[in-house]
Coordinates of C-alpha atoms (C1' of nucleotides) in Angstrom, one line a residue:
Chain P
M1 CA 0.0 0.0 0.0
G2 CA 2.8 2.4 0.5
I3 CA 3.4 2.9 4.1
P4 CA 6.4 4.9 5.3
L5 CA 8.0 2.6 7.8
S6 CA 10.0 3.8 10.7
T7 CA 13.1 5.3 9.7
H8 CA 15.1 4.2 12.6
Q9 CA 15.3 0.6 13.6
Q10 CA 15.2 0.1 17.2
S11 CA 17.7 -2.5 18.3
V12 CA 17.8 -1.5 21.9
S13 CA 16.6 -3.9 24.6
Y14 CA 14.5 -2.8 27.5
D15 CA 16.9 -1.2 29.8
L16 CA 16.0 1.4 32.4
A17 CA 18.5 4.0 33.0
P18 CA 19.8 3.6 36.5
A19 CA 19.7 6.3 39.0
E20 CA 23.4 7.2 39.3
Y21 CA 23.1 9.1 42.4
R22 CA 20.6 10.9 44.5
I23 CA 21.0 14.4 45.6
D24 CA 18.9 17.1 47.2
A25 CA 18.3 19.8 44.8
T26 CA 19.8 22.6 46.9
S27 CA 23.2 21.0 47.0
E28 CA 23.2 21.1 43.3
H29 CA 22.2 24.6 43.2
K30 CA 25.4 25.9 41.6
K31 CA 25.2 23.3 38.9
C32 CA 21.6 23.8 38.1
S33 CA 21.8 27.6 38.0
S34 CA 24.5 27.3 35.4
C35 CA 22.2 25.2 33.3
F36 CA 21.3 26.5 29.9
A37 CA 17.6 26.5 30.7
Y38 CA 17.7 27.5 34.3
E39 CA 15.4 30.5 34.1
L40 CA 13.0 28.8 31.8
S41 CA 12.4 25.6 33.6
L42 CA 10.6 24.4 36.6
C43 CA 14.0 23.8 38.2
A44 CA 14.6 27.5 39.0
V45 CA 11.2 27.7 40.7
I46 CA 11.9 24.6 42.7
L47 CA 15.3 25.7 43.8
K48 CA 14.3 29.2 44.7
N49 CA 11.5 27.8 46.9
A50 CA 13.8 25.4 48.5
E51 CA 16.1 28.3 49.3
S52 CA 13.6 30.7 50.8
N53 CA 13.0 28.2 53.4
V54 CA 10.2 29.6 55.4
N55 CA 7.1 27.5 55.8
G56 CA 6.4 23.8 56.2
I57 CA 7.4 21.7 53.3
A58 CA 10.3 23.8 52.1
G59 CA 12.1 22.6 55.1
K60 CA 12.3 19.3 53.4
P61 CA 14.0 20.2 50.0
L62 CA 13.0 18.4 46.9
V63 CA 14.9 15.3 46.1
A64 CA 15.9 14.6 42.6
S65 CA 17.8 11.7 41.2
V66 CA 20.2 12.6 38.4
R67 CA 20.3 10.1 35.6
K68 CA 22.5 9.7 32.6
V69 CA 21.7 8.0 29.4
P70 CA 24.0 7.4 26.5
A71 CA 23.1 8.6 23.0
R72 CA 20.5 6.6 21.1
R73 CA 19.3 4.7 24.1
T74 CA 15.6 4.5 25.0
I75 CA 14.9 6.6 28.1
S76 CA 11.3 5.5 28.7
H77 CA 8.9 3.2 27.1
P78 CA 5.3 4.1 26.1
N79 CA 3.6 2.2 28.9
E80 CA 6.4 2.2 31.5
W81 CA 5.1 3.1 34.9
S82 CA 7.1 5.7 36.8
D83 CA 6.8 7.7 40.0
F84 CA 9.2 10.3 38.8
V85 CA 8.8 13.5 36.8
P86 CA 11.9 14.0 34.5
I87 CA 13.4 17.2 33.4
I88 CA 16.2 17.4 30.9
C89 CA 19.5 18.9 32.1
E90 CA 21.8 18.3 29.2
G91 CA 21.5 16.9 25.7
W92 CA 18.8 16.3 23.2
A93 CA 16.0 13.7 23.3
T94 CA 12.8 12.9 21.4
T95 CA 9.3 12.0 22.4
S96 CA 7.5 9.9 19.9
I97 CA 4.7 7.5 19.4
A98 CA 4.6 4.6 17.1
L99 CA 2.1 2.5 15.2
P100 CA 2.2 -1.2 15.6
D101 CA 3.7 -1.6 12.1
G102 CA 6.6 0.6 12.9
R103 CA 5.6 4.0 11.5
R104 CA 6.6 6.6 14.0
Q105 CA 5.9 10.2 14.7
I106 CA 8.2 12.4 16.8
L107 CA 6.1 14.8 18.8
S108 CA 8.8 17.0 20.0
F109 CA 12.5 17.4 20.6
L110 CA 13.4 17.8 24.2
L111 CA 16.0 20.3 25.2
P112 CA 17.5 21.3 28.5
G113 CA 14.9 22.5 30.9
D114 CA 12.1 20.6 29.2
M115 CA 9.8 18.2 31.0
F116 CA 9.0 15.1 29.1
S117 CA 5.5 16.5 29.0
T118 CA 3.6 18.8 31.3
A119 CA 1.1 16.1 31.9
S120 CA 3.8 13.9 33.4
L121 CA 3.1 15.7 36.7
F122 CA -0.2 13.8 36.8
E123 CA 0.1 10.6 34.8
Y124 CA 2.2 7.6 35.6
A125 CA 2.7 6.5 32.1
S126 CA 2.9 8.9 29.2
G127 CA 2.1 6.5 26.3
R128 CA 5.1 7.9 24.6
M129 CA 8.5 6.7 23.9
V130 CA 11.4 9.0 24.9
E131 CA 14.8 8.4 23.3
A132 CA 18.1 10.1 23.8
V133 CA 19.6 11.7 20.7
T134 CA 22.9 12.7 22.3
D135 CA 24.1 11.7 25.7
V136 CA 21.4 12.9 28.0
T137 CA 21.3 13.8 31.7
Y138 CA 18.1 14.5 33.4
R139 CA 16.8 15.0 36.8
A140 CA 13.9 13.0 38.1
Y141 CA 11.7 14.5 40.8
K142 CA 9.5 12.4 42.8
R143 CA 6.0 13.0 41.5
S144 CA 4.3 13.0 44.9
E145 CA 6.7 15.6 46.3
L146 CA 6.4 17.8 43.2
Q147 CA 2.7 17.7 43.4
A148 CA 2.8 18.7 47.1
Y149 CA 5.0 21.6 46.0
L150 CA 2.4 22.4 43.4
Y151 CA -0.4 22.7 45.9
E152 CA 1.7 24.6 48.4
Y153 CA 3.2 27.3 46.1
P154 CA 0.8 29.1 43.8
I155 CA 3.7 30.3 41.7
V156 CA 4.6 26.8 40.8
L157 CA 1.0 26.0 39.7
E158 CA 1.0 29.2 37.7
M159 CA 4.2 28.2 36.0
L160 CA 2.7 24.9 35.2
T161 CA -0.4 26.2 33.7
K162 CA 1.6 28.6 31.7
S163 CA 3.8 25.8 30.3
W164 CA 0.7 23.8 29.7
I165 CA -0.7 26.5 27.5
E166 CA 2.6 26.8 25.6
E167 CA 2.5 23.1 25.1
K168 CA -1.0 23.3 23.7
K169 CA 0.1 25.9 21.2
R170 CA 2.9 23.7 20.0
Y171 CA 0.5 20.9 19.6
D172 CA -1.7 23.1 17.5
Q173 CA 1.2 24.1 15.4
L174 CA 2.2 20.5 15.0
A175 CA -1.2 19.5 13.7
I176 CA -1.4 22.2 11.1
D177 CA 2.2 21.6 10.1
L178 CA 1.6 17.9 9.5
G179 CA -1.9 18.3 8.1
R180 CA -1.5 21.3 5.8
R181 CA 2.0 22.3 5.1
T182 CA 4.4 21.2 2.3
A183 CA 7.6 19.4 3.0
S184 CA 9.7 22.5 2.5
E185 CA 7.6 24.5 4.9
R186 CA 7.7 21.9 7.5
I187 CA 11.5 21.4 7.4
A188 CA 12.3 25.1 7.3
G189 CA 9.8 25.5 10.1
I190 CA 11.4 22.9 12.3
I191 CA 14.8 24.4 11.8
L192 CA 13.7 27.9 12.7
D193 CA 11.8 26.6 15.7
L194 CA 14.8 24.7 17.0
M195 CA 16.9 27.8 16.5
N196 CA 14.6 29.9 18.6
R197 CA 14.4 27.4 21.4
L198 CA 18.2 27.0 21.4
S199 CA 18.8 30.7 21.4
K200 CA 16.5 31.2 24.3
R201 CA 18.8 28.8 26.1
G202 CA 21.9 30.6 25.0
M203 CA 22.9 27.6 23.0
T204 CA 23.7 29.4 19.8
Q205 CA 26.8 31.3 18.6
D206 CA 25.7 33.8 16.2
Q207 CA 23.8 31.9 13.5
T208 CA 25.3 28.5 14.2
V209 CA 24.3 25.8 16.6
V210 CA 25.4 22.3 17.3
F211 CA 22.9 20.2 15.6
P212 CA 23.0 16.6 16.7
I213 CA 19.8 15.3 15.1
R214 CA 20.0 13.1 12.0
Q215 CA 18.0 13.5 8.9
H216 CA 15.8 10.6 10.0
H217 CA 14.9 12.5 13.1
I218 CA 13.7 15.4 11.0
A219 CA 11.8 12.9 8.8
D220 CA 10.0 11.4 11.8
A221 CA 9.2 14.8 13.2
T222 CA 7.8 16.1 9.9
G223 CA 6.0 13.0 8.7
L224 CA 8.3 12.6 5.7
T225 CA 10.8 10.2 4.4
P226 CA 14.5 10.4 5.1
V227 CA 15.2 10.5 1.4
H228 CA 12.9 13.3 0.8
V229 CA 14.2 15.3 3.8
N230 CA 17.6 14.9 2.3
K231 CA 16.5 16.2 -1.1
I232 CA 15.0 19.3 0.5
L233 CA 17.9 20.0 2.7
S234 CA 20.2 19.7 -0.4
E235 CA 17.9 22.2 -2.0
F236 CA 18.2 24.6 1.0
R237 CA 21.9 24.3 0.8
R238 CA 22.0 24.9 -3.0
N239 CA 19.9 28.0 -2.4
G240 CA 22.3 29.3 0.2
L241 CA 19.8 29.1 3.0
I242 CA 21.7 26.9 5.4
E243 CA 24.9 25.0 5.8
I244 CA 25.4 21.8 7.7
T245 CA 28.9 20.6 8.5
N246 CA 30.1 18.4 11.2
R247 CA 27.0 18.3 13.3
Q248 CA 26.9 22.1 13.1
L249 CA 24.0 23.9 11.5
T250 CA 24.4 27.5 10.4
I251 CA 21.7 29.7 9.0
L252 CA 23.0 31.7 6.1
D253 CA 19.8 33.4 5.0
R254 CA 17.3 33.7 7.8
A255 CA 14.8 35.8 5.9
G256 CA 14.9 33.4 3.0
L257 CA 14.3 30.5 5.4
H258 CA 11.5 32.3 7.0
H259 CA 10.0 32.9 3.6
V260 CA 10.2 29.3 2.7
A261 CA 8.7 28.3 6.0
N262 CA 5.7 30.6 5.3
M263 CA 5.6 31.4 8.9
R264 CA 3.0 33.2 11.0
Chain Z
M1 CA 3.4 25.1 -5.5
G2 CA 0.4 23.1 -4.8
I3 CA -1.2 24.2 -1.6
P4 CA -4.5 22.8 -0.5
L5 CA -6.5 25.8 0.3
S6 CA -9.3 25.9 2.8
T7 CA -12.1 24.0 1.8
H8 CA -14.8 26.1 3.3
Q9 CA -15.1 29.7 2.4
Q10 CA -15.9 31.8 5.4
S11 CA -18.5 34.4 4.6
V12 CA -19.5 35.2 8.2
S13 CA -18.9 38.5 9.7
Y14 CA -17.7 38.9 13.2
D15 CA -20.7 38.4 15.4
L16 CA -20.5 37.3 19.0
A17 CA -23.3 35.1 20.0
P18 CA -25.4 37.0 22.6
A19 CA -26.1 35.6 26.0
E20 CA -29.8 34.8 25.6
Y21 CA -30.4 34.5 29.2
R22 CA -28.5 34.0 32.5
I23 CA -29.5 31.3 34.9
D24 CA -28.0 29.8 37.9
A25 CA -26.9 26.2 37.1
T26 CA -29.1 24.6 39.8
S27 CA -32.3 25.8 38.4
E28 CA -31.3 24.1 35.2
H29 CA -30.6 20.9 36.9
K30 CA -33.3 18.9 35.3
K31 CA -32.4 20.1 31.9
C32 CA -28.6 19.5 32.3
S33 CA -29.0 16.1 33.9
S34 CA -30.9 14.9 30.8
C35 CA -28.1 16.1 28.7
F36 CA -26.4 13.5 26.5
A37 CA -23.1 14.1 28.1
Y38 CA -24.2 14.7 31.6
E39 CA -22.1 12.1 33.4
L40 CA -19.0 12.8 31.2
S41 CA -18.7 16.5 31.5
L42 CA -17.7 18.9 34.1
C43 CA -21.3 19.9 34.3
A44 CA -22.3 17.0 36.4
V45 CA -19.5 17.8 38.9
I46 CA -20.4 21.4 39.1
L47 CA -24.1 20.7 39.6
K48 CA -23.5 18.0 42.2
N49 CA -21.3 20.4 44.2
A50 CA -23.9 23.1 44.0
E51 CA -26.4 20.7 45.3
S52 CA -24.5 19.3 48.2
N53 CA -24.4 22.8 49.6
V54 CA -22.3 22.5 52.7
N55 CA -19.2 24.7 52.8
G56 CA -18.5 28.2 51.8
I57 CA -18.6 28.8 48.2
A58 CA -21.1 26.2 47.3
G59 CA -23.6 28.6 48.9
K60 CA -23.2 30.7 45.8
P61 CA -24.1 28.4 42.9
L62 CA -22.2 28.7 39.6
V63 CA -23.7 31.0 37.2
A64 CA -23.7 30.0 33.5
S65 CA -25.1 31.9 30.6
V66 CA -26.7 29.7 28.0
R67 CA -26.0 30.7 24.4
K68 CA -27.3 29.6 21.1
V69 CA -25.6 29.9 17.8
P70 CA -27.0 28.9 14.4
A71 CA -25.4 26.3 12.1
R72 CA -22.3 27.5 10.3
R73 CA -21.7 30.5 12.4
T74 CA -18.4 31.3 14.0
I75 CA -18.6 30.9 17.7
S76 CA -15.3 32.3 18.7
H77 CA -12.4 33.9 16.9
P78 CA -8.7 32.9 17.4
N79 CA -7.7 35.9 19.4
E80 CA -11.0 36.8 20.8
W81 CA -10.7 37.6 24.5
S82 CA -13.2 36.0 26.8
D83 CA -13.9 35.7 30.5
F84 CA -16.0 32.6 30.0
V85 CA -15.4 28.9 29.8
P86 CA -17.8 27.3 27.3
I87 CA -19.1 23.8 27.4
I88 CA -21.3 22.4 24.6
C89 CA -24.8 21.4 25.5
E90 CA -26.2 20.5 22.1
G91 CA -25.0 20.3 18.6
W92 CA -21.7 19.8 16.9
A93 CA -18.9 22.3 16.5
T94 CA -15.3 22.4 15.3
T95 CA -12.1 23.9 16.6
S96 CA -9.6 24.7 14.0
I97 CA -6.6 26.9 13.3
A98 CA -5.8 28.5 10.0
L99 CA -2.7 29.6 8.1
P100 CA -2.7 33.2 6.7
D101 CA -3.2 31.8 3.2
G102 CA -6.4 30.0 4.1
R103 CA -5.3 26.5 4.7
R104 CA -7.0 25.2 7.7
Q105 CA -6.8 22.3 10.1
I106 CA -9.6 21.1 12.3
L107 CA -8.2 20.0 15.6
S108 CA -11.3 18.4 17.0
F109 CA -15.0 18.0 16.7
L110 CA -16.9 19.3 19.8
L111 CA -19.8 17.2 21.0
P112 CA -22.2 17.8 23.9
G113 CA -20.2 17.9 27.2
D114 CA -17.0 19.0 25.6
M115 CA -15.2 22.1 26.7
F116 CA -13.6 24.1 23.8
S117 CA -10.3 23.1 25.3
T118 CA -9.2 22.0 28.7
A119 CA -6.8 24.9 28.7
S120 CA -9.6 27.3 28.3
L121 CA -9.9 27.3 32.1
F122 CA -6.7 29.2 32.2
E123 CA -6.3 31.2 29.1
Y124 CA -8.3 34.1 27.9
A125 CA -7.8 33.5 24.2
S126 CA -7.4 30.1 22.7
G127 CA -5.8 30.9 19.4
R128 CA -8.3 28.7 17.8
M129 CA -11.4 29.3 15.8
V130 CA -14.6 27.6 16.9
E131 CA -17.4 27.2 14.5
A132 CA -20.9 25.7 14.8
V133 CA -21.6 22.8 12.5
T134 CA -25.2 22.4 13.4
D135 CA -27.2 24.7 15.6
V136 CA -25.3 24.8 18.9
T137 CA -26.2 25.6 22.4
Y138 CA -23.5 26.0 25.0
R139 CA -23.1 27.1 28.5
A140 CA -20.5 29.7 29.4
Y141 CA -19.2 29.6 33.0
K142 CA -17.4 32.5 34.4
R143 CA -13.7 31.6 34.4
S144 CA -13.0 33.2 37.7
E145 CA -15.8 31.4 39.4
L146 CA -14.9 28.1 37.8
Q147 CA -11.3 28.5 38.9
A148 CA -12.4 29.2 42.5
Y149 CA -14.4 26.0 42.3
L150 CA -11.3 24.3 41.1
Y151 CA -9.2 25.3 44.1
E152 CA -12.0 24.5 46.5
Y153 CA -13.0 21.1 45.4
P154 CA -10.3 18.6 44.8
I155 CA -12.6 16.4 42.8
V156 CA -13.0 19.1 40.2
L157 CA -9.3 19.5 39.9
E158 CA -9.0 15.8 39.5
M159 CA -11.6 15.7 36.8
L160 CA -9.8 18.4 35.1
T161 CA -6.4 16.8 35.1
K162 CA -8.0 13.6 33.9
S163 CA -9.6 15.3 30.9
W164 CA -6.3 17.1 30.3
I165 CA -4.6 13.8 30.0
E166 CA -7.3 12.5 27.7
E167 CA -6.9 15.6 25.6
K168 CA -3.2 15.0 25.4
K169 CA -3.8 11.5 24.1
R170 CA -6.1 12.8 21.4
Y171 CA -3.4 15.3 20.4
D172 CA -0.9 12.5 20.2
Q173 CA -3.2 10.4 18.0
L174 CA -3.9 13.4 15.8
A175 CA -0.2 13.9 15.2
I176 CA 0.5 10.4 14.2
D177 CA -2.6 10.3 12.1
L178 CA -1.7 13.4 10.2
G179 CA 1.9 12.6 10.0
R180 CA 2.0 8.9 9.3
R181 CA -1.3 7.5 8.2
T182 CA -2.8 7.0 4.8
A183 CA -6.0 8.8 3.7
S184 CA -8.1 5.7 4.1
E185 CA -6.8 5.0 7.6
R186 CA -7.4 8.6 8.6
I187 CA -10.9 8.7 7.4
A188 CA -11.9 5.3 8.8
G189 CA -10.3 6.3 12.0
I190 CA -12.2 9.5 12.3
I191 CA -15.5 7.7 11.7
L192 CA -14.8 5.1 14.3
D193 CA -13.6 7.7 16.8
L194 CA -16.8 9.8 16.3
M195 CA -18.9 6.7 16.7
N196 CA -17.2 5.9 19.9
R197 CA -17.7 9.3 21.3
L198 CA -21.3 9.5 20.2
S199 CA -22.1 6.1 21.7
K200 CA -20.7 7.2 25.0
R201 CA -23.2 9.9 24.9
G202 CA -26.0 7.6 24.0
M203 CA -26.3 9.4 20.6
T204 CA -26.3 6.2 18.5
Q205 CA -29.1 3.9 17.6
D206 CA -27.6 0.6 16.9
Q207 CA -25.0 1.2 14.2
T208 CA -26.4 4.4 12.9
V209 CA -26.0 8.0 14.0
V210 CA -27.0 11.4 12.8
F211 CA -24.0 12.7 11.0
P212 CA -24.2 16.4 10.3
I213 CA -20.7 17.0 9.2
R214 CA -19.9 17.6 5.6
Q215 CA -17.1 16.1 3.6
H216 CA -15.2 19.3 3.7
H217 CA -15.2 19.0 7.5
I218 CA -13.6 15.5 7.2
A219 CA -11.2 16.9 4.7
D220 CA -10.1 19.7 7.0
A221 CA -9.9 17.3 9.9
T222 CA -7.7 14.8 8.1
G223 CA -5.5 17.1 6.2
L224 CA -6.9 16.0 2.8
T225 CA -8.9 17.4 0.0
P226 CA -12.7 17.3 -0.2
V227 CA -12.4 15.5 -3.5
H228 CA -10.1 12.9 -2.2
V229 CA -12.3 12.4 0.9
N230 CA -15.2 11.9 -1.5
K231 CA -13.4 9.2 -3.5
I232 CA -12.4 7.3 -0.4
L233 CA -15.9 7.5 1.1
S234 CA -17.3 6.2 -2.2
E235 CA -14.8 3.4 -2.0
F236 CA -15.9 2.6 1.6
R237 CA -19.5 2.5 0.4
R238 CA -18.6 0.3 -2.6
N239 CA -16.9 -2.1 -0.3
G240 CA -20.0 -2.3 2.0
L241 CA -18.3 -0.7 5.0
I242 CA -20.6 2.2 5.6
E243 CA -23.7 3.9 4.2
I244 CA -24.6 7.5 4.3
T245 CA -28.0 8.8 3.5
N246 CA -29.8 11.8 4.6
R247 CA -27.2 13.1 7.1
Q248 CA -27.3 9.6 8.7
L249 CA -24.3 7.4 8.9
T250 CA -24.5 3.8 9.5
I251 CA -21.7 1.3 9.9
L252 CA -22.3 -1.9 8.0
D253 CA -19.1 -3.6 8.6
R254 CA -17.4 -2.5 11.8
A255 CA -14.7 -5.1 11.7
G256 CA -13.9 -4.2 8.1
L257 CA -13.7 -0.5 9.0
H258 CA -11.5 -1.2 11.9
H259 CA -9.3 -3.2 9.7
V260 CA -9.0 -0.4 7.2
A261 CA -8.3 2.0 10.0
N262 CA -5.4 -0.1 11.1
M263 CA -6.2 0.7 14.6
R264 CA -4.4 0.3 17.9
Chain R
dC1 C1' 39.9 -3.8 8.6
dG2 C1' 34.9 -4.9 8.7
dG3 C1' 30.3 -3.6 9.6
dG4 C1' 26.7 -0.8 10.7
dC5 C1' 24.8 3.8 10.5
dA6 C1' 24.1 8.0 7.9
dA7 C1' 24.0 10.8 3.7
dT8 C1' 23.4 11.1 -1.2
dT9 C1' 21.6 10.6 -5.8
dG10 C1' 18.7 8.8 -9.7
dA11 C1' 14.8 6.4 -11.7
dA12 C1' 10.2 4.6 -11.2
dA13 C1' 5.8 4.2 -8.8
dT14 C1' 1.9 6.1 -6.4
dA15 C1' -1.0 8.7 -3.4
dC16 C1' -3.0 12.6 -3.3
dA17 C1' -4.0 17.4 -5.3
dT18 C1' -5.7 20.2 -8.9
dC19 C1' -8.8 21.3 -12.6
dA20 C1' -13.2 20.9 -14.6
dA21 C1' -17.8 19.8 -15.4
dG22 C1' -22.4 18.2 -14.2
dG23 C1' -26.1 16.9 -10.9
dC24 C1' -28.9 17.2 -7.0
dG25 C1' -31.4 19.5 -3.2
dT26 C1' -32.8 23.6 -0.9
dG27 C1' -33.9 28.1 0.0
dT28 C1' -35.0 32.7 -2.0
dG29 C1' -36.8 36.1 -4.7
dG30 C1' -39.5 37.4 -8.5
Chain G
dC1 C1' -44.9 28.5 -9.1
dC2 C1' -40.9 29.0 -11.5
dA3 C1' -36.1 30.6 -12.0
dC4 C1' -32.0 30.9 -10.0
dA5 C1' -28.2 30.7 -7.0
dC6 C1' -25.7 28.3 -3.8
dG7 C1' -23.8 24.7 -1.2
dC8 C1' -22.6 20.1 -1.5
dC9 C1' -21.6 15.8 -3.7
dT10 C1' -19.8 13.1 -7.6
dT11 C1' -16.8 11.7 -11.2
dG12 C1' -13.0 11.7 -14.8
dA13 C1' -8.7 13.4 -16.6
dT14 C1' -4.4 15.3 -15.6
dG15 C1' -0.5 17.0 -12.7
dT16 C1' 2.8 16.7 -9.0
dA17 C1' 4.7 16.1 -4.4
dT18 C1' 6.4 12.5 -2.0
dT19 C1' 7.4 7.7 -1.5
dT20 C1' 9.7 3.5 -2.8
dC21 C1' 13.5 1.1 -4.6
dA22 C1' 18.2 0.6 -5.4
dA23 C1' 22.9 1.5 -5.5
dT24 C1' 27.0 4.2 -3.9
dT25 C1' 29.8 6.7 -0.7
dG26 C1' 31.7 8.1 3.5
dC27 C1' 32.3 7.7 8.3
dC28 C1' 32.9 6.2 12.8
dC29 C1' 33.9 2.6 16.1
dG30 C1' 35.2 -1.6 17.8

DNA sequence: CGGGCAATTGAAATACATCAAGGCGTGTGG
DNA sequence: CCACACGCCTTGATGTATTTCAATTGCCCG
C-alpha cells in the first residue's frame, strides 16, 4: 500500500537508565543555576523555593535523582510506569509515538529545561517513547513531592499552567504543520523553531548551533521520508539558506528560510 | 506550488453570540442532567457540588449563561478575549486553526459535554477558531468562578487533570494520524472515533448516528482534499463498509472498517 | 579492517492534489 | 410556481509532491 516505515530501527533492549546518584536539589544549586535553561524551567522555581526556606514543606527540600543515558538509548517506554517527573538537564532527546507496524511520529525534541510532558506531573505512564539523541542527563523529581509543592506554592502552579498552554500551542502548530504544510515549509519551520528554542537557552553562537539530530529524526518529526528530507535539505543548501557541516548547522539566510517556512 | 486551500469559504462577519439568558446552574438541573453528556462532563460535577451545599462557596451556585448559535456561524475567533469557559450542551462544532493563506486544520469536533479546550480554564484567548456545524447551544461559565471552584473542590481538579490527559492522548493520536497514516486510515479512523464518542453519549441507535458534518469537514480534519475524501468514502460504500443517507451514517461492517483504519 | 549507520543521488511508482464539469437539493426572490 | 443561485456531492482526466526502490559513498567505532 505504500506505508512509510519507521526510519530508525530500534535495536535496543528494554533497559531502564539507573539512578546514578541521589542528591537534594539545593546541594546542586550551583550546577543547576548554570544550566542553559535555568530560568526557563521548573528547576529555577523549585530551587528558589527550597532556598527561601520559610514554611512547612520547604524545610524538606525536593529530592531529585540525576540520571544519565547514552546517545541513542531509549529513556522510557510508552507504557512504562514511573513515580518520577523527569526534566532534561543536558543533551537532546525525542518524544514519539509509534504505530504497531513501525511507523513513527516524533512529537517533540526535548532540550535542557524541558519536562517530558507537562502532563507527566499527573500521569504515571505517558504513552510515549522517549529516546536520547545525544548523551542525556536529566533530573527525576518524585511526583508526589512535586505535586505537594504544586499545591503549596501558587507560583509553581502558575508556572505549570503557563507551560501547559505553551505546550498546547505547540500541539496546535504541529497539527497544522503535519496536516496542511508542504515538505519545505515543515522542514524550514522545524529548523527555525529549534533555532529559537536553542537561542532562548543561550545555546547558539551567532547563527550557528550544534545540531546533533539526524535526517531521519527530521523525517520522523515532519511526517516525511528520510530520502525526501535529504533532497529538500540539499535544495536549501543549494539556495544558500543553510549550511550543515560536522553536526553544526548555520543559518545563512534567515529571511529566506522564514519565507520558505511561510511562517506566522 | 500546490497548496491545498481551505475547503470552506468563510463568509460570516464577526458576530458574537449573545447571551440569551442567564441562569444559575441549579435551576437548570433537570435540563442538564438529561443532557447526552451529563455524566461525562464537568457539568455534572459542578451541579452536584452546587447541590451538596455544605461549605463556603457552594452557597453561591455557579452562574452560567446559556448561548445559542445557528449552524455554520463562527462561535469564537482565534484571538478573541473571553472571561468565560464554554461547554457544549447540544449540537456539533469544530475547533480549528488556519494559516494566513487560508489553509485550515480542524483540531477536533466538539460534542455535547466538551469544553472548547481544557486549557480554556486558564487562558483568555485560545488561538483557535470555533465554528458551529449544526445549531449549537452551549453554557458559558465565568472563568474566575470556575477557577475558584477548582481550588475549592479537589474532585473538580482531579476531573480536570483527567480530561487534560485525555486531551493530550487525542493530540498524540492526531499527530500520528496526520503525519504517518494514509488517507483511508485517517478517514476510517475518524469515523470510528466519532462513533465511539457518540455512543458514549447515547447518541447512537444501533450502528447508525445522525452525521451532520460535511465532507469538507472531514477533509479539514484529516488534512486531505474534499475531492479525495469523497473518493475514499465512495470506496468505503462500494466495499460495503458504511452507508450515508440523509445526514445519517450507518456502519455496515465495523470489523472491516476497523481493519482499514489499522487501529491500535 | 569490517560492519553498521548515515547521507546522497537517480529512476520509477503512487498517493494525493488540482482542474473541470455536471447533478442534486434547498432556500429565495420574482 | 418557476427561475435561479448556492452549497454540497460526484466523477473523470491530468499533474505533482512525495514515496519507494536501489545503489554508492563516506564515516565512525570496535
